[in-house]
Coordinates of C-alpha atoms in Angstrom, one line a residue:
M78 CA 49.2 42.2 19.5
Q79 CA 46.9 44.6 17.7
T80 CA 48.5 43.7 14.3
V81 CA 47.8 40.0 15.0
L82 CA 44.1 40.7 15.9
Q83 CA 43.7 42.7 12.7
K84 CA 45.1 39.8 10.6
V85 CA 42.6 37.4 12.3
E86 CA 39.8 39.7 11.7
T87 CA 40.6 40.2 8.0
K88 CA 40.7 36.5 7.2
P89 CA 36.9 36.0 7.2
Q90 CA 36.5 39.2 5.2
R91 CA 38.9 38.0 2.6
K92 CA 37.1 34.7 2.3
T93 CA 33.8 36.6 1.9
N94 CA 35.3 38.8 -0.8
A95 CA 36.8 35.8 -2.6
A96 CA 33.4 34.0 -2.6
W97 CA 31.6 37.2 -3.8
I98 CA 34.2 37.6 -6.7
Q99 CA 33.7 33.9 -7.6
M100 CA 29.9 34.4 -7.6
K101 CA 30.2 37.5 -9.8
K102 CA 32.3 35.5 -12.3
M103 CA 29.6 32.8 -12.5
K104 CA 26.6 35.1 -12.4
T105 CA 25.2 33.7 -15.6
L106 CA 25.2 30.2 -14.2
Y107 CA 23.5 31.5 -10.9
F108 CA 20.9 33.3 -13.0
M109 CA 20.2 30.1 -14.9
L110 CA 19.8 28.3 -11.6
L111 CA 17.0 30.7 -10.6
I112 CA 14.5 29.1 -13.0
P113 CA 14.8 25.5 -11.7
M114 CA 14.9 26.8 -8.1
A115 CA 11.7 28.8 -8.7
M116 CA 10.0 25.7 -10.2
L117 CA 11.1 23.6 -7.2
F118 CA 9.7 26.2 -4.8
I119 CA 6.4 26.7 -6.6
F120 CA 5.6 23.1 -7.4
N121 CA 7.3 21.2 -4.5
Y122 CA 7.3 23.6 -1.5
I123 CA 4.2 25.8 -1.8
P124 CA 1.8 22.7 -2.2
M125 CA 3.1 21.4 1.2
Y126 CA 0.4 23.7 2.7
G127 CA -2.1 21.2 1.4
I128 CA -0.7 18.6 3.9
L129 CA -3.0 20.3 6.4
I130 CA -6.0 18.5 5.1
A131 CA -4.6 15.2 6.3
F132 CA -5.4 16.5 9.8
K133 CA -8.8 17.9 8.9
N134 CA -12.3 16.9 7.7
F135 CA -11.7 18.7 4.5
S136 CA -14.6 20.4 2.7
P137 CA -13.9 22.1 -0.6
G138 CA -16.5 24.7 0.2
L139 CA -14.8 25.7 3.4
G140 CA -11.3 25.5 2.1
I141 CA -8.2 24.1 3.7
W142 CA -7.8 26.4 6.6
D143 CA -11.5 26.7 7.6
S144 CA -12.2 23.0 7.5
P145 CA -12.5 21.5 11.0
W146 CA -9.7 19.5 12.6
N147 CA -10.3 15.8 13.0
N148 CA -8.2 14.8 15.9
F149 CA -6.0 12.4 13.8
D150 CA -9.0 10.4 12.7
H151 CA -7.6 9.7 9.3
F152 CA -4.4 8.2 10.8
K153 CA -6.4 6.1 13.2
R154 CA -8.5 4.9 10.3
L155 CA -5.3 3.8 8.4
F156 CA -4.5 0.9 10.7
S157 CA -8.1 -0.3 11.0
D158 CA -8.7 -0.3 7.3
F159 CA -8.3 -3.8 5.8
L160 CA -7.9 -2.4 2.3
F161 CA -5.1 -0.1 3.4
L162 CA -3.3 -2.9 5.4
R163 CA -3.5 -5.2 2.3
A164 CA -2.1 -2.4 0.1
L165 CA 0.7 -1.8 2.6
Q166 CA 1.6 -5.5 2.6
N167 CA 1.5 -5.7 -1.2
T168 CA 3.7 -2.6 -1.5
V169 CA 6.3 -3.9 0.8
V170 CA 6.4 -7.3 -0.8
I171 CA 6.7 -5.9 -4.4
S172 CA 9.3 -3.3 -3.4
L173 CA 11.5 -5.9 -1.6
L174 CA 11.3 -8.2 -4.6
K175 CA 12.3 -5.4 -6.8
I176 CA 15.2 -4.5 -4.5
I177 CA 16.4 -8.1 -4.4
I178 CA 16.0 -8.9 -8.1
V179 CA 15.8 -5.6 -10.0
F180 CA 18.3 -3.5 -8.1
P181 CA 21.4 -5.7 -8.7
A182 CA 20.5 -6.2 -12.4
P183 CA 21.9 -2.8 -13.7
I184 CA 25.1 -3.4 -11.7
I185 CA 25.7 -6.8 -13.2
F186 CA 24.7 -5.6 -16.7
A187 CA 27.0 -2.6 -16.5
I188 CA 30.0 -4.8 -15.4
L189 CA 29.3 -7.3 -18.2
L190 CA 28.8 -4.5 -20.7
N191 CA 32.1 -3.1 -19.7
E192 CA 33.9 -6.4 -20.6
I193 CA 32.7 -6.2 -24.2
K194 CA 35.7 -5.4 -26.4
N195 CA 33.8 -4.8 -29.6
E196 CA 32.8 -1.0 -29.2
K197 CA 30.2 -1.1 -32.0
F198 CA 28.4 -4.1 -30.5
K199 CA 28.7 -2.6 -27.0
K200 CA 27.1 0.7 -28.2
V201 CA 24.2 -1.1 -30.0
T202 CA 23.6 -3.3 -27.0
Q203 CA 23.5 -0.3 -24.6
S204 CA 21.2 1.7 -26.9
I205 CA 18.7 -1.2 -27.2
S206 CA 18.8 -1.9 -23.5
Y207 CA 17.8 1.6 -22.4
L208 CA 15.3 2.3 -25.2
P209 CA 12.3 1.0 -23.1
H210 CA 13.1 3.6 -20.4
F211 CA 11.9 6.3 -22.8
M212 CA 8.6 4.6 -23.4
S213 CA 5.7 5.2 -21.1
W214 CA 4.0 2.4 -19.2
V215 CA 0.9 3.1 -21.2
I216 CA 2.7 1.8 -24.3
L217 CA 4.7 -0.9 -22.6
S218 CA 1.7 -2.3 -20.7
A219 CA -0.2 -2.6 -23.9
M220 CA 2.7 -4.6 -25.4
V221 CA 2.9 -6.8 -22.2
I222 CA -0.8 -7.5 -22.2
E223 CA -0.6 -8.5 -25.9
V224 CA 2.4 -10.8 -25.3
F225 CA 0.6 -12.6 -22.4
S226 CA -2.9 -12.4 -24.0
P227 CA -4.7 -15.9 -23.9
Q228 CA -6.1 -15.3 -27.4
R229 CA -3.3 -13.4 -29.2
G230 CA -0.2 -13.7 -27.0
I231 CA 2.9 -15.4 -28.2
I232 CA 3.4 -17.1 -24.9
N233 CA 0.0 -18.8 -25.1
F234 CA 0.7 -19.7 -28.7
F235 CA 3.6 -21.9 -27.7
I236 CA 1.6 -23.3 -24.8
T237 CA -1.2 -24.4 -27.1
L238 CA 1.4 -25.6 -29.7
V239 CA 2.6 -28.2 -27.3
G240 CA -1.0 -29.2 -26.3
G241 CA -1.5 -27.1 -23.2
D242 CA -4.5 -24.8 -22.4
P243 CA -4.2 -21.0 -22.7
I244 CA -3.4 -19.2 -19.4
N245 CA -4.7 -15.8 -18.5
F246 CA -1.4 -14.6 -17.0
M247 CA -2.6 -11.0 -16.3
S248 CA -5.5 -12.2 -14.2
D249 CA -3.6 -15.0 -12.4
K250 CA -2.4 -14.0 -8.9
T251 CA 0.5 -16.4 -9.0
S252 CA 2.0 -15.1 -12.3
F253 CA 1.1 -11.4 -12.0
I254 CA 3.9 -10.5 -9.5
P255 CA 6.7 -12.2 -11.5
I256 CA 5.4 -10.4 -14.6
L257 CA 5.7 -7.0 -12.7
I258 CA 9.2 -7.8 -11.6
L259 CA 10.5 -8.9 -15.1
T260 CA 8.8 -6.1 -17.0
D261 CA 10.2 -3.5 -14.5
M262 CA 13.7 -5.0 -15.0
W263 CA 13.3 -5.0 -18.8
K264 CA 12.3 -1.3 -18.7
E265 CA 15.0 0.1 -16.4
I266 CA 18.0 -2.2 -16.6
G267 CA 19.7 -0.3 -19.4
W268 CA 19.0 3.2 -18.0
G269 CA 20.1 2.1 -14.5
A270 CA 23.4 0.8 -15.9
I271 CA 24.5 4.2 -17.2
I272 CA 25.5 5.6 -13.9
Y273 CA 27.5 2.4 -13.1
L274 CA 29.2 2.5 -16.5
A275 CA 30.2 6.2 -15.8
T276 CA 31.6 5.1 -12.4
I277 CA 33.5 2.2 -14.1
A278 CA 35.0 4.6 -16.7
S279 CA 36.5 6.7 -13.8
I280 CA 38.4 3.8 -12.3
D281 CA 42.2 4.2 -12.5
P282 CA 43.5 1.9 -15.3
G283 CA 46.6 1.3 -13.1
L284 CA 44.5 -0.9 -10.8
Y285 CA 43.7 -3.3 -13.7
E286 CA 47.4 -3.3 -14.8
A287 CA 48.5 -4.1 -11.3
A288 CA 45.9 -6.9 -11.1
E289 CA 47.2 -8.3 -14.4
I290 CA 50.8 -8.3 -13.1
D291 CA 49.6 -10.3 -10.1
G292 CA 48.1 -12.8 -12.5
A293 CA 44.4 -11.9 -12.2
G294 CA 42.1 -12.9 -15.1
R295 CA 39.1 -10.9 -16.4
F296 CA 36.7 -12.5 -13.9
H297 CA 39.1 -11.8 -10.9
K298 CA 39.5 -8.2 -12.1
M299 CA 35.7 -7.8 -12.2
I300 CA 35.4 -9.1 -8.6
H301 CA 38.4 -7.5 -7.0
V302 CA 38.8 -4.2 -9.0
T303 CA 35.6 -3.2 -10.7
L304 CA 33.1 -4.2 -8.1
P305 CA 34.9 -2.6 -5.0
S306 CA 35.6 0.6 -7.1
I307 CA 31.9 1.1 -7.8
M308 CA 30.7 0.0 -4.4
P309 CA 30.3 3.6 -3.0
M310 CA 28.0 4.4 -5.8
V311 CA 26.1 1.1 -5.3
I312 CA 25.6 2.1 -1.6
I313 CA 24.4 5.5 -2.4
M314 CA 21.9 4.2 -4.9
F315 CA 20.8 1.5 -2.4
I316 CA 20.1 4.1 0.3
L317 CA 18.0 6.2 -2.2
R318 CA 16.2 3.1 -3.3
L319 CA 15.3 2.2 0.3
G320 CA 13.7 5.7 0.7
S321 CA 11.2 4.7 -2.0
V322 CA 10.4 1.3 -0.6
L323 CA 6.8 2.3 -0.4
N324 CA 6.8 3.2 -4.1
A325 CA 6.2 -0.1 -5.8
G326 CA 5.6 1.4 -9.2
F327 CA 2.3 3.2 -9.6
D328 CA 2.3 3.8 -13.4
Q329 CA 3.3 0.2 -14.1
I330 CA 0.7 -1.4 -11.8
L331 CA -2.1 1.0 -12.7
N332 CA -1.7 0.1 -16.4
L333 CA -1.3 -3.6 -15.8
Y334 CA -3.5 -4.7 -13.0
N335 CA -7.2 -5.5 -12.8
P336 CA -9.8 -6.3 -10.0
L337 CA -8.9 -10.0 -10.3
V338 CA -5.4 -9.4 -8.9
Y339 CA -6.2 -6.7 -6.4
E340 CA -5.4 -9.1 -3.6
V341 CA -1.7 -9.2 -4.6
A342 CA -1.2 -6.1 -6.7
D343 CA -3.1 -3.3 -5.0
I344 CA -0.5 -1.0 -3.6
I345 CA -0.6 2.2 -1.5
D346 CA -0.4 4.4 -4.6
T347 CA -3.3 2.7 -6.4
Y348 CA -5.2 2.6 -3.1
V349 CA -4.7 6.4 -2.8
Y350 CA -5.7 6.9 -6.4
R351 CA -9.0 5.1 -5.8
S352 CA -9.7 6.8 -2.5
G353 CA -8.7 10.3 -3.4
L354 CA -9.7 10.7 -7.1
E355 CA -12.4 8.2 -7.6
Q356 CA -14.1 8.4 -4.1
F357 CA -13.2 12.1 -3.5
Q358 CA -11.7 11.3 0.0
F359 CA -9.0 13.9 -0.5
D360 CA -8.2 14.3 3.2
Y361 CA -7.8 10.6 3.8
A362 CA -5.7 10.1 0.7
T363 CA -3.4 12.9 1.8
A364 CA -3.0 11.2 5.2
V365 CA -2.0 8.0 3.5
G366 CA 0.5 9.8 1.3
L367 CA 1.9 11.6 4.3
F368 CA 2.4 8.4 6.1
K369 CA 4.2 6.9 3.1
N370 CA 6.6 9.9 2.9
V371 CA 7.4 9.8 6.6
V372 CA 8.3 6.2 6.4
G373 CA 10.5 6.9 3.4
I374 CA 12.4 9.6 5.2
V375 CA 12.9 7.4 8.3
L376 CA 14.2 4.6 6.1
I377 CA 16.7 6.9 4.3
L378 CA 18.0 8.3 7.6
S379 CA 18.3 4.9 9.2
A380 CA 20.0 3.2 6.3
N381 CA 22.5 6.1 5.9
A382 CA 23.3 6.1 9.7
I383 CA 23.8 2.3 9.7
I384 CA 26.0 2.2 6.6
R385 CA 28.0 5.2 7.9
R386 CA 28.7 3.2 11.1
K387 CA 29.9 0.2 9.2
S388 CA 31.8 1.9 6.5
E389 CA 33.0 5.3 5.3
H390 CA 30.4 5.5 2.5
G391 CA 27.0 7.2 2.6
I392 CA 25.0 10.1 1.2
W393 CA 26.2 12.5 3.9

């Protein structure tokens, strides 16, 4: 009996020793991990102390801790502020449109790109498609504004060529949102397809061979082999995308919009930018940002829980 107990007691110790030996073997990798972990802690966790000003009437002279508490006044103000409610509505509308239109685009592009047999043409197409991702919205927005310019833009050139009047697309509420969606797709479709191409590359070739034996053509193999095989990755990316549903693209909109389209283009992030940095309402802007992050966390947890109930896929 005593021998059995000794064996049971030594099992956890053996596991601990094995883990320690494995860590010693990879000590260089763990040492390299310290730098990004330290950066994460310094720049992402320590600043969380500043969240306190969302619950205070912040005064730079008094500092964060000594500023008086405000009894949730900033959060009460959120839902009575017309500008915030408008920004919230615009954010949700733009984000949902991007999920419906932009999110599937890299998936479809990756599947179609995978079907190209000419490797040289495939590589050139892929390189051209993800090149805009490495350009900032400052540069891309200048290009977009020039393309749609009523005086110099190529779009208005063809409109006037057929006898029409120039249209100021960037100041038109009806056309501004489609421009946002299309330019966002143009910038990210190639880069977003990389992860799906990597997933497609890991599919067992035997599945395609079995489909061919059953008489499946290229289209049927795409639908019945490729798409189901990448579906777990699609679900994970969709859950992560839902978590940022209140991020409608700050850099893009800030560089493209103007006061004439605030009614449809002003989002939470641009509203926070004006309130916090231009009007120096740091405490109120922090409350808005905290509200946005809480909604994002709730959406991620809810989406993951629902998908886990319906299928075996999920983030955790």
